């Protein structure tokens, strides 16, 4: 297995792994890894003691000695079999020092390439989780420092104002300059929070994508094993003809019996289906990756003209597993919605946040209707659900940063705030209409390119 990138941070040199992470941050990811086919997923301290784990947890709650030897060399475990289990290992670093280990093991029957891909996806997800938490701590410390400094400066200013009018005027000019500086710092902190929300959404999609890819890989692997057996049967009958030759009636009868025993007719009929199913599975994986790439627009940084309907389709595609898990139905009513000029990644992020909000709004028989149309020089997007609805007393607050109605640890309260900022950035507007027990409708208006 190739060595994975380290996770390096520069906040709080004395911070340990448990200072950064909590069970609610790590366990959902570990459960998703086990659900994808692993039998053990664990995060340990630098000595191999389990901090959080899911799956078949050993009684001593420690990593195997072979895994610890690999960690001591700062390389991930090689795909060797340890007590009948394949495993992968990566080291978590902080300030260039190892503070923990990330370990995944799986049954020997599990495809090694799939185990490697699962480990890489999960390690990237852990990377995102830790970075988001560190950024949040950094932002909080920065905000506290700025507020404290500003308060102390205001006290000093008041004392100077009481001394003389002249000093008042001088300090007023100084204060104005400092307020501008502090405002600029707060804007930068807010920008980092918006980026954190986007990375959190990507982390949420990582486990979903791994699950979607696991299914086609499973039957491709099964088909290849079956094909291997078929080839063995074909080689056996070919070798028979090569050794026995042809010409006598006895050999011909023996060949016919071997032909039936090896089920050559069935193999000839089934081999084409095996290949077709494997190709279909590979095509499905290709489409999943293409949809995710289309949603993230990783190859695009600048604004460009886009088709709103196409970007909405990309966003719905990457949420297909969430939609399926909640047994939700998506109804598309697309009209003319071309000509908007902007950053496709940001627009998809705005759509994603609203769709996720809609998916969390109801339980059974959830229907989400997506409608687009052109009104004059504007594109108008409606995203409606038949969920529980939003209480009237909080409808004016749903776009506020950090406001959430979800339980602690289940939401940052930044999703709709990020959406509001993105739409406002392009001189658009967003509003919500909701009625308890009947659902909610978000209406986005975006100016089209003239």
Tab-separated table of C-alpha atoms in Angstrom:
chain	number	residue	atom	x	y	z
A	1	UNK	CA	0.000	0.000	0.000
A	2	UNK	CA	1.356	3.450	-0.823
A	3	UNK	CA	2.132	5.774	2.100
A	4	UNK	CA	-0.736	8.187	2.829
A	5	UNK	CA	-0.352	11.921	3.462
A	6	UNK	CA	0.106	12.951	7.071
A	7	UNK	CA	-2.434	15.105	8.902
A	8	UNK	CA	-0.467	18.142	10.150
A	9	UNK	CA	-1.794	21.101	12.167
A	10	UNK	CA	-0.296	24.170	13.795
A	11	UNK	CA	-2.758	24.999	16.600
A	12	UNK	CA	-1.793	24.343	20.206
A	13	UNK	CA	1.449	22.395	20.266
A	14	UNK	CA	0.370	20.564	23.463
A	15	UNK	CA	-3.011	19.454	22.117
A	16	UNK	CA	-3.616	15.705	22.117
A	17	UNK	CA	-5.949	13.744	19.883
A	18	UNK	CA	-8.707	13.667	22.548
A	19	UNK	CA	-8.376	17.457	22.890
A	20	UNK	CA	-9.305	17.746	19.213
A	21	UNK	CA	-11.832	14.948	18.670
A	22	UNK	CA	-14.861	13.639	20.526
A	23	UNK	CA	-16.904	10.465	20.181
A	24	UNK	CA	-19.641	12.257	18.224
A	25	UNK	CA	-17.020	13.394	15.697
A	26	UNK	CA	-15.374	10.002	15.103
A	27	UNK	CA	-17.890	7.194	15.742
A	28	UNK	CA	-20.211	7.957	12.755
A	29	UNK	CA	-17.218	7.636	10.409
A	30	UNK	CA	-16.025	4.399	12.066
A	31	UNK	CA	-19.544	2.933	11.869
A	32	UNK	CA	-19.715	3.807	8.159
A	33	UNK	CA	-16.375	2.023	7.558
A	34	UNK	CA	-17.605	-1.151	9.306
A	35	UNK	CA	-20.887	-0.900	7.409
A	36	UNK	CA	-18.935	-0.808	4.148
A	37	UNK	CA	-17.335	-4.202	4.869
A	38	UNK	CA	-14.510	-3.728	7.409
A	39	UNK	CA	-14.560	-5.785	10.607
A	40	UNK	CA	-12.671	-3.228	12.725
A	41	UNK	CA	-12.107	0.525	12.463
A	42	UNK	CA	-10.258	2.319	15.252
A	43	UNK	CA	-8.568	5.568	16.240
A	44	UNK	CA	-5.851	5.054	18.887
A	45	UNK	CA	-3.323	7.111	20.779
A	46	UNK	CA	0.313	7.062	19.652
A	47	UNK	CA	0.939	3.913	21.727
A	48	UNK	CA	-1.841	1.925	20.086
A	49	UNK	CA	-4.394	2.184	22.921
A	50	UNK	CA	-7.929	2.404	21.506
A	51	UNK	CA	-9.623	5.794	21.911
A	52	UNK	CA	-12.644	5.069	19.684
A	53	UNK	CA	-13.456	1.874	17.797
A	54	UNK	CA	-16.271	0.047	15.999
A	55	UNK	CA	-16.573	-3.570	14.888
A	56	UNK	CA	-14.795	-6.605	16.360
A	57	UNK	CA	-12.877	-4.858	19.167
A	58	UNK	CA	-10.151	-7.023	20.804
A	59	UNK	CA	-10.354	-7.573	24.572
A	60	UNK	CA	-7.108	-5.694	25.290
A	61	UNK	CA	-8.288	-2.727	23.170
A	62	UNK	CA	-4.840	-2.367	21.619
A	63	UNK	CA	-3.408	-2.627	18.116
A	64	UNK	CA	-1.569	-5.837	17.144
A	65	UNK	CA	2.207	-5.752	17.701
A	66	UNK	CA	2.869	-5.966	13.933
A	67	UNK	CA	0.755	-2.872	13.385
A	68	UNK	CA	2.631	-0.992	16.135
A	69	UNK	CA	5.956	-1.927	14.542
A	70	UNK	CA	4.726	-0.440	11.270
A	71	UNK	CA	3.589	2.713	13.096
A	72	UNK	CA	7.011	3.085	14.726
A	73	UNK	CA	8.549	3.243	11.238
A	74	UNK	CA	5.988	5.926	10.253
A	75	UNK	CA	4.681	3.887	7.332
A	76	UNK	CA	1.194	2.406	6.967
A	77	UNK	CA	0.797	-1.360	7.375
A	78	UNK	CA	1.443	-3.439	4.295
A	79	UNK	CA	-1.438	-5.566	2.931
A	80	UNK	CA	-0.227	-8.686	4.787
A	81	UNK	CA	-2.453	-11.155	6.630
A	82	UNK	CA	-2.321	-10.848	10.415
A	83	UNK	CA	-4.221	-13.592	12.253
A	84	UNK	CA	-6.420	-14.052	9.173
A	85	UNK	CA	-7.209	-10.313	8.836
A	86	UNK	CA	-6.045	-7.797	6.191
A	87	UNK	CA	-5.279	-4.347	7.661
A	88	UNK	CA	-4.216	-0.805	6.852
A	89	UNK	CA	-2.643	1.753	9.185
A	90	UNK	CA	-1.971	5.516	9.008
A	91	UNK	CA	-0.308	7.856	11.501
A	92	UNK	CA	-1.978	11.108	12.628
A	93	UNK	CA	0.504	13.941	13.219
A	94	UNK	CA	0.232	17.245	15.090
A	95	UNK	CA	3.074	19.794	15.037
A	96	UNK	CA	5.252	17.156	13.281
A	97	UNK	CA	4.722	14.704	16.174
A	98	UNK	CA	2.578	11.534	16.049
A	99	UNK	CA	-0.471	11.876	18.290
A	100	UNK	CA	-2.515	8.908	17.165
A	101	UNK	CA	-3.109	6.074	14.722
A	102	UNK	CA	-5.934	5.246	12.308
A	103	UNK	CA	-6.444	1.481	11.802
A	104	UNK	CA	-8.824	-0.507	9.566
A	105	UNK	CA	-8.940	-4.300	9.209
A	106	UNK	CA	-11.180	-6.547	7.116
A	107	UNK	CA	-11.796	-10.258	6.421
A	108	UNK	CA	-9.392	-11.966	4.031
A	109	UNK	CA	-12.245	-12.429	1.539
A	110	UNK	CA	-12.566	-8.671	1.091
A	111	UNK	CA	-10.891	-7.369	-2.063
A	112	UNK	CA	-7.560	-5.751	-1.136
A	113	UNK	CA	-8.016	-2.925	-3.633
A	114	UNK	CA	-11.430	-2.151	-2.128
A	115	UNK	CA	-9.873	-2.183	1.358
A	116	UNK	CA	-7.209	0.275	0.165
A	117	UNK	CA	-9.826	2.533	-1.439
A	118	UNK	CA	-11.997	2.336	1.694
A	119	UNK	CA	-9.013	3.277	3.881
A	120	UNK	CA	-8.048	6.200	1.636
A	121	UNK	CA	-11.629	7.533	1.569
A	122	UNK	CA	-12.061	7.122	5.334
A	123	UNK	CA	-8.654	8.685	6.106
A	124	UNK	CA	-9.562	11.659	3.918
A	125	UNK	CA	-12.846	11.957	5.831
A	126	UNK	CA	-10.990	11.902	9.188
A	127	UNK	CA	-8.613	14.521	7.787
A	128	UNK	CA	-11.570	16.775	6.967
A	129	UNK	CA	-13.190	16.260	10.391
A	130	UNK	CA	-10.004	17.125	12.300
A	131	UNK	CA	-9.190	20.131	10.133
A	132	UNK	CA	-12.708	21.522	10.566
A	133	UNK	CA	-12.535	21.172	14.346
A	134	UNK	CA	-9.100	22.802	14.528
A	135	UNK	CA	-10.307	25.648	12.322
A	136	UNK	CA	-13.360	26.122	14.542
A	137	UNK	CA	-11.194	26.264	17.683
A	138	UNK	CA	-8.836	28.682	15.961
A	139	UNK	CA	-11.750	30.909	14.918
A	140	UNK	CA	-13.188	30.914	18.449
A	141	UNK	CA	-9.844	31.861	19.971
A	142	UNK	CA	-9.367	34.585	17.378
A	143	UNK	CA	-12.847	36.008	18.020
A	144	UNK	CA	-12.296	36.002	21.811
A	145	UNK	CA	-8.949	37.754	21.430
A	146	UNK	CA	-10.391	40.412	19.130
A	147	UNK	CA	-13.334	41.142	21.458
A	148	UNK	CA	-11.078	41.346	24.523
A	149	UNK	CA	-8.644	43.698	22.834
A	150	UNK	CA	-11.437	45.895	21.514
A	151	UNK	CA	-13.005	46.125	24.983
A	152	UNK	CA	-9.722	47.140	26.624
A	153	UNK	CA	-9.069	49.747	23.958
A	154	UNK	CA	-12.537	51.248	24.458
A	155	UNK	CA	-11.930	51.572	28.210
A	156	UNK	CA	-8.664	53.341	27.550
A	157	UNK	CA	-10.398	55.599	25.035
A	158	UNK	CA	-13.066	56.591	27.555
A	159	UNK	CA	-10.441	57.546	30.118
A	160	UNK	CA	-8.654	59.672	27.539
A	161	UNK	CA	-11.920	61.327	26.414
A	162	UNK	CA	-12.559	62.533	29.968
A	163	UNK	CA	-9.116	64.194	30.052
A	164	UNK	CA	-9.570	66.714	27.257
A	165	UNK	CA	-11.449	67.523	24.061
A	166	UNK	CA	-8.229	67.557	22.108
A	167	UNK	CA	-7.325	64.079	23.234
A	168	UNK	CA	-10.861	62.998	22.353
A	169	UNK	CA	-10.455	64.037	18.733
A	170	UNK	CA	-7.072	62.357	18.420
A	171	UNK	CA	-8.308	59.101	19.908
A	172	UNK	CA	-11.460	59.160	17.761
A	173	UNK	CA	-9.326	59.009	14.645
A	174	UNK	CA	-7.223	56.212	16.129
A	175	UNK	CA	-10.316	54.288	17.213
A	176	UNK	CA	-11.878	54.528	13.775
A	177	UNK	CA	-8.779	53.038	12.213
A	178	UNK	CA	-8.662	50.203	14.754
A	179	UNK	CA	-12.356	49.402	14.290
A	180	UNK	CA	-11.748	49.039	10.560
A	181	UNK	CA	-8.872	46.665	11.258
A	182	UNK	CA	-10.945	44.577	13.687
A	183	UNK	CA	-13.864	44.489	11.258
A	184	UNK	CA	-11.550	43.185	8.539
A	185	UNK	CA	-10.297	40.464	10.907
A	186	UNK	CA	-13.851	39.416	11.784
A	187	UNK	CA	-14.740	39.205	8.081
A	188	UNK	CA	-11.775	36.889	7.540
A	189	UNK	CA	-12.906	34.716	10.456
A	190	UNK	CA	-16.415	34.568	8.985
A	191	UNK	CA	-14.991	33.514	5.611
A	192	UNK	CA	-13.169	30.638	7.300
A	193	UNK	CA	-16.442	29.536	8.908
A	194	UNK	CA	-18.116	29.423	5.503
A	195	UNK	CA	-15.297	27.276	4.150
A	196	UNK	CA	-15.639	24.987	7.180
A	197	UNK	CA	-19.306	24.359	6.355
A	198	UNK	CA	-18.429	23.405	2.776
A	199	UNK	CA	-15.763	20.960	3.964
A	200	UNK	CA	-18.233	19.475	6.470
A	201	UNK	CA	-20.670	18.803	3.616
A	202	UNK	CA	-17.927	17.073	1.619
A	203	UNK	CA	-17.094	14.952	4.664
A	204	UNK	CA	-20.748	13.946	4.959
A	205	UNK	CA	-20.731	12.850	1.315
A	206	UNK	CA	-17.533	10.781	1.662
A	207	UNK	CA	-19.178	7.881	3.521
A	208	UNK	CA	-22.159	7.981	1.158
A	209	UNK	CA	-19.932	7.753	-1.938
A	210	UNK	CA	-17.914	4.895	-0.409
A	211	UNK	CA	-21.171	2.988	0.176
A	212	UNK	CA	-22.370	3.609	-3.388
A	213	UNK	CA	-19.080	2.394	-4.902
A	214	UNK	CA	-18.964	-0.679	-2.646
A	215	UNK	CA	-21.981	-2.354	-4.295
A	216	UNK	CA	-20.732	-2.465	-7.930
A	217	UNK	CA	-17.235	-3.397	-6.775
A	218	UNK	CA	-18.758	-6.318	-4.880
A	219	UNK	CA	-20.454	-7.930	-7.831
A	220	UNK	CA	-17.530	-7.156	-10.178
A	221	UNK	CA	-15.284	-9.035	-7.738
A	222	UNK	CA	-17.780	-11.933	-7.557
A	223	UNK	CA	-18.082	-12.099	-11.359
A	224	UNK	CA	-14.310	-12.163	-11.786
A	225	UNK	CA	-14.012	-15.100	-9.361
A	226	UNK	CA	-16.715	-16.975	-11.294
A	227	UNK	CA	-14.975	-16.142	-14.567
A	228	UNK	CA	-11.741	-17.523	-13.104
A	229	UNK	CA	-13.473	-20.869	-12.449
A	230	UNK	CA	-14.927	-20.887	-15.966
A	231	UNK	CA	-11.494	-20.334	-17.471
A	232	UNK	CA	-10.186	-23.251	-15.395
A	233	UNK	CA	-12.889	-25.521	-16.839
A	234	UNK	CA	-12.155	-24.360	-20.378
A	235	UNK	CA	-8.424	-24.909	-19.872
A	236	UNK	CA	-9.134	-28.425	-18.573
A	237	UNK	CA	-11.061	-29.498	-21.660
A	238	UNK	CA	-8.512	-27.823	-23.945
A	239	UNK	CA	-5.744	-29.754	-22.170
A	240	UNK	CA	-7.773	-32.981	-22.608
A	241	UNK	CA	-7.929	-32.523	-26.373
A	242	UNK	CA	-4.257	-31.584	-26.442
A	243	UNK	CA	-3.224	-34.784	-24.627
A	244	UNK	CA	-5.777	-37.272	-26.003
A	245	UNK	CA	-6.111	-35.941	-29.506
A	246	UNK	CA	-9.080	-36.906	-31.639
A	247	UNK	CA	-10.014	-39.811	-33.845
A	248	UNK	CA	-11.317	-42.744	-31.799
A	249	UNK	CA	-14.879	-43.310	-30.694
A	250	UNK	CA	-13.761	-44.019	-27.101
A	251	UNK	CA	-11.934	-40.683	-26.857
A	252	UNK	CA	-14.915	-38.892	-28.400
A	253	UNK	CA	-17.270	-40.361	-25.807
A	254	UNK	CA	-14.879	-39.511	-22.987
A	255	UNK	CA	-14.597	-35.951	-24.323
A	256	UNK	CA	-18.382	-35.599	-24.461
A	257	UNK	CA	-18.710	-36.735	-20.831
A	258	UNK	CA	-16.038	-34.264	-19.738
A	259	UNK	CA	-17.772	-31.538	-21.785
A	260	UNK	CA	-21.030	-32.135	-19.890
A	261	UNK	CA	-19.299	-32.476	-16.514
A	262	UNK	CA	-17.576	-29.131	-16.923
A	263	UNK	CA	-20.894	-27.516	-18.090
A	264	UNK	CA	-19.229	-25.939	-21.105
A	265	UNK	CA	-22.575	-25.025	-22.723
A	266	UNK	CA	-23.639	-23.145	-19.581
A	267	UNK	CA	-20.270	-21.404	-19.380
A	268	UNK	CA	-20.542	-20.275	-23.016
A	269	UNK	CA	-23.966	-18.764	-22.308
A	270	UNK	CA	-23.146	-17.250	-18.911
A	271	UNK	CA	-19.726	-15.770	-19.644
A	272	UNK	CA	-21.202	-12.965	-21.760
A	273	UNK	CA	-23.597	-12.000	-18.942
A	274	UNK	CA	-20.717	-11.936	-16.451
A	275	UNK	CA	-18.711	-9.601	-18.647
A	276	UNK	CA	-21.736	-7.371	-19.324
A	277	UNK	CA	-22.586	-7.119	-15.612
A	278	UNK	CA	-18.985	-6.253	-14.772
A	279	UNK	CA	-18.886	-3.562	-17.454
A	280	UNK	CA	-22.192	-2.160	-16.159
A	281	UNK	CA	-20.763	-2.059	-12.641
A	282	UNK	CA	-17.626	-0.274	-13.804
A	283	UNK	CA	-19.811	2.215	-15.703
A	284	UNK	CA	-21.817	2.840	-12.529
A	285	UNK	CA	-18.633	3.609	-10.582
A	286	UNK	CA	-17.521	5.907	-13.404
A	287	UNK	CA	-20.851	7.768	-13.265
A	288	UNK	CA	-20.668	8.125	-9.464
A	289	UNK	CA	-17.200	9.668	-9.698
A	290	UNK	CA	-18.277	11.888	-12.612
A	291	UNK	CA	-21.306	13.136	-10.669
A	292	UNK	CA	-19.190	13.932	-7.617
A	293	UNK	CA	-16.626	15.733	-9.764
A	294	UNK	CA	-19.404	17.596	-11.562
A	295	UNK	CA	-20.862	18.685	-8.229
A	296	UNK	CA	-17.558	19.885	-6.749
A	297	UNK	CA	-16.301	21.489	-10.017
A	298	UNK	CA	-12.738	20.894	-8.832
A	299	UNK	CA	-11.401	21.896	-12.263
A	300	UNK	CA	-13.108	25.290	-12.153
A	301	UNK	CA	-12.229	28.296	-10.000
A	302	UNK	CA	-13.583	31.285	-11.919
A	303	UNK	CA	-17.170	32.334	-12.606
A	304	UNK	CA	-18.727	31.120	-15.834
A	305	UNK	CA	-22.100	30.902	-17.523
A	306	UNK	CA	-24.024	27.852	-16.348
A	307	UNK	CA	-27.275	25.961	-16.778
A	308	UNK	CA	-29.156	25.943	-13.463
A	309	UNK	CA	-30.999	22.712	-14.340
A	310	UNK	CA	-27.755	20.849	-15.055
A	311	UNK	CA	-26.176	21.994	-11.782
A	312	UNK	CA	-29.300	20.968	-9.862
A	313	UNK	CA	-29.080	17.497	-11.470
A	314	UNK	CA	-25.423	17.230	-10.388
A	315	UNK	CA	-26.350	18.092	-6.817
A	316	UNK	CA	-29.243	15.613	-6.704
A	317	UNK	CA	-26.955	12.891	-8.112
A	318	UNK	CA	-24.414	13.182	-5.291
A	319	UNK	CA	-27.276	12.996	-2.780
A	320	UNK	CA	-28.732	9.841	-4.333
A	321	UNK	CA	-27.736	7.644	-1.386
A	322	UNK	CA	-29.224	10.099	1.162
A	323	UNK	CA	-32.416	10.214	-0.905
A	324	UNK	CA	-32.594	6.416	-1.101
A	325	UNK	CA	-31.904	5.943	2.633
A	326	UNK	CA	-34.784	8.268	3.515
A	327	UNK	CA	-37.103	6.719	0.865
A	328	UNK	CA	-37.676	10.225	-0.463
A	329	UNK	CA	-39.047	11.066	-3.900
A	330	UNK	CA	-37.619	13.864	-6.049
A	331	UNK	CA	-40.005	15.544	-8.509
A	332	UNK	CA	-38.360	17.715	-11.171
A	333	UNK	CA	-40.285	20.464	-12.938
A	334	UNK	CA	-37.595	22.189	-14.977
A	335	UNK	CA	-38.236	25.226	-17.117
A	336	UNK	CA	-35.868	27.613	-18.902
A	337	UNK	CA	-32.996	28.451	-16.511
A	338	UNK	CA	-29.875	29.122	-18.573
A	339	UNK	CA	-27.713	32.217	-18.704
A	340	UNK	CA	-26.740	32.640	-15.032
A	341	UNK	CA	-23.112	33.700	-14.579
A	342	UNK	CA	-21.316	32.555	-11.410
A	343	UNK	CA	-19.172	29.958	-9.650
A	344	UNK	CA	-20.747	26.552	-10.236
A	345	UNK	CA	-19.216	25.056	-7.085
A	346	UNK	CA	-20.773	27.738	-4.868
A	347	UNK	CA	-24.196	27.437	-6.521
A	348	UNK	CA	-24.140	23.640	-6.085
A	349	UNK	CA	-23.177	24.168	-2.430
A	350	UNK	CA	-26.231	26.415	-1.956
A	351	UNK	CA	-28.531	23.828	-3.598
A	352	UNK	CA	-26.976	21.034	-1.496
A	353	UNK	CA	-27.630	22.822	1.802
A	354	UNK	CA	-31.311	23.417	0.987
A	355	UNK	CA	-31.842	19.854	-0.282
A	356	UNK	CA	-30.217	18.412	2.859
A	357	UNK	CA	-32.476	20.634	4.957
A	358	UNK	CA	-35.488	19.287	3.033
A	359	UNK	CA	-34.351	15.655	3.452
A	360	UNK	CA	-34.175	16.196	7.225
A	361	UNK	CA	-37.623	17.824	7.373
A	362	UNK	CA	-39.785	14.695	7.272
A	363	UNK	CA	-39.917	10.984	7.964
A	364	UNK	CA	-42.330	8.939	5.814
A	365	UNK	CA	-43.557	9.618	2.265
A	366	UNK	CA	-41.245	12.615	1.864
A	367	UNK	CA	-41.600	14.337	-1.514
A	368	UNK	CA	-39.207	17.086	-2.607
A	369	UNK	CA	-40.260	19.118	-5.640
A	370	UNK	CA	-37.626	21.087	-7.554
A	371	UNK	CA	-38.968	23.656	-10.005
A	372	UNK	CA	-37.097	26.185	-12.176
A	373	UNK	CA	-38.373	28.960	-14.407
A	374	UNK	CA	-37.339	32.249	-15.940
A	375	UNK	CA	-39.089	35.463	-14.926
A	376	UNK	CA	-37.903	38.427	-16.928
A	377	UNK	CA	-34.169	38.815	-16.316
A	378	UNK	CA	-34.130	36.381	-13.383
A	379	UNK	CA	-33.915	32.629	-12.888
A	380	UNK	CA	-36.227	31.445	-10.097
A	381	UNK	CA	-35.651	28.141	-8.285
A	382	UNK	CA	-38.261	26.539	-6.002
A	383	UNK	CA	-37.285	23.709	-3.617
A	384	UNK	CA	-40.389	22.475	-1.779
A	385	UNK	CA	-40.977	19.593	0.644
A	386	UNK	CA	-44.009	18.106	2.386
A	387	UNK	CA	-42.184	17.730	5.703
A	388	UNK	CA	-42.945	18.972	9.185
A	389	UNK	CA	-42.623	22.669	8.374
A	390	UNK	CA	-40.861	25.496	10.233
A	391	UNK	CA	-42.495	27.120	13.297
A	392	UNK	CA	-43.530	30.737	12.520
A	393	UNK	CA	-41.587	32.140	15.484
A	394	UNK	CA	-38.218	30.978	14.092
A	395	UNK	CA	-38.717	31.483	10.350
A	396	UNK	CA	-36.968	34.878	10.522
A	397	UNK	CA	-33.911	33.296	12.164
A	398	UNK	CA	-33.154	30.279	9.970
A	399	UNK	CA	-30.547	32.187	7.919
A	400	UNK	CA	-28.657	33.362	11.023
A	401	UNK	CA	-25.179	31.833	11.569
A	402	UNK	CA	-25.123	29.005	14.145
A	403	UNK	CA	-28.922	28.881	14.462
A	404	UNK	CA	-30.181	25.287	14.384
A	405	UNK	CA	-33.164	23.318	15.667
A	406	UNK	CA	-31.279	20.017	15.584
A	407	UNK	CA	-29.814	18.273	18.640
A	408	UNK	CA	-26.363	19.259	19.876
A	409	UNK	CA	-23.665	17.642	17.736
A	410	UNK	CA	-25.994	16.986	14.788
A	411	UNK	CA	-25.729	20.334	13.028
A	412	UNK	CA	-23.485	23.400	12.914
A	413	UNK	CA	-26.250	25.873	12.135
A	414	UNK	CA	-24.201	27.223	9.228
A	415	UNK	CA	-25.808	25.480	6.218
A	416	UNK	CA	-28.572	27.991	5.445
A	417	UNK	CA	-26.353	30.903	6.539
A	418	UNK	CA	-23.798	29.829	3.919
A	419	UNK	CA	-26.566	29.515	1.332
A	420	UNK	CA	-27.825	33.037	2.122
A	421	UNK	CA	-24.303	34.483	1.727
A	422	UNK	CA	-23.735	32.682	-1.591
A	423	UNK	CA	-27.025	33.890	-3.087
A	424	UNK	CA	-26.435	37.447	-1.811
A	425	UNK	CA	-22.951	37.401	-3.326
A	426	UNK	CA	-24.550	37.162	-6.777
A	427	UNK	CA	-27.128	39.904	-6.076
A	428	UNK	CA	-29.852	37.296	-5.666
A	429	UNK	CA	-32.447	36.704	-2.976
A	430	UNK	CA	-33.735	33.738	-0.979
A	431	UNK	CA	-36.900	33.444	1.071
A	432	UNK	CA	-38.869	30.665	2.727
A	433	UNK	CA	-42.587	29.973	2.967
A	434	UNK	CA	-43.583	27.342	5.508
A	435	UNK	CA	-46.654	25.970	7.241
A	436	UNK	CA	-46.542	23.520	10.138
A	437	UNK	CA	-47.558	20.019	9.098
A	438	UNK	CA	-47.560	20.874	5.376
A	439	UNK	CA	-43.922	21.579	4.563
A	440	UNK	CA	-41.653	24.381	3.379
A	441	UNK	CA	-40.758	26.058	0.089
A	442	UNK	CA	-37.461	27.867	-0.477
A	443	UNK	CA	-37.516	30.381	-3.336
A	444	UNK	CA	-34.193	31.496	-4.841
A	445	UNK	CA	-34.014	34.346	-7.355
A	446	UNK	CA	-30.809	34.850	-9.367
A	447	UNK	CA	-30.133	37.552	-11.987
A	448	UNK	CA	-29.383	36.180	-15.450
A	449	UNK	CA	-26.462	37.372	-17.543
A	450	UNK	CA	-27.446	40.244	-19.863
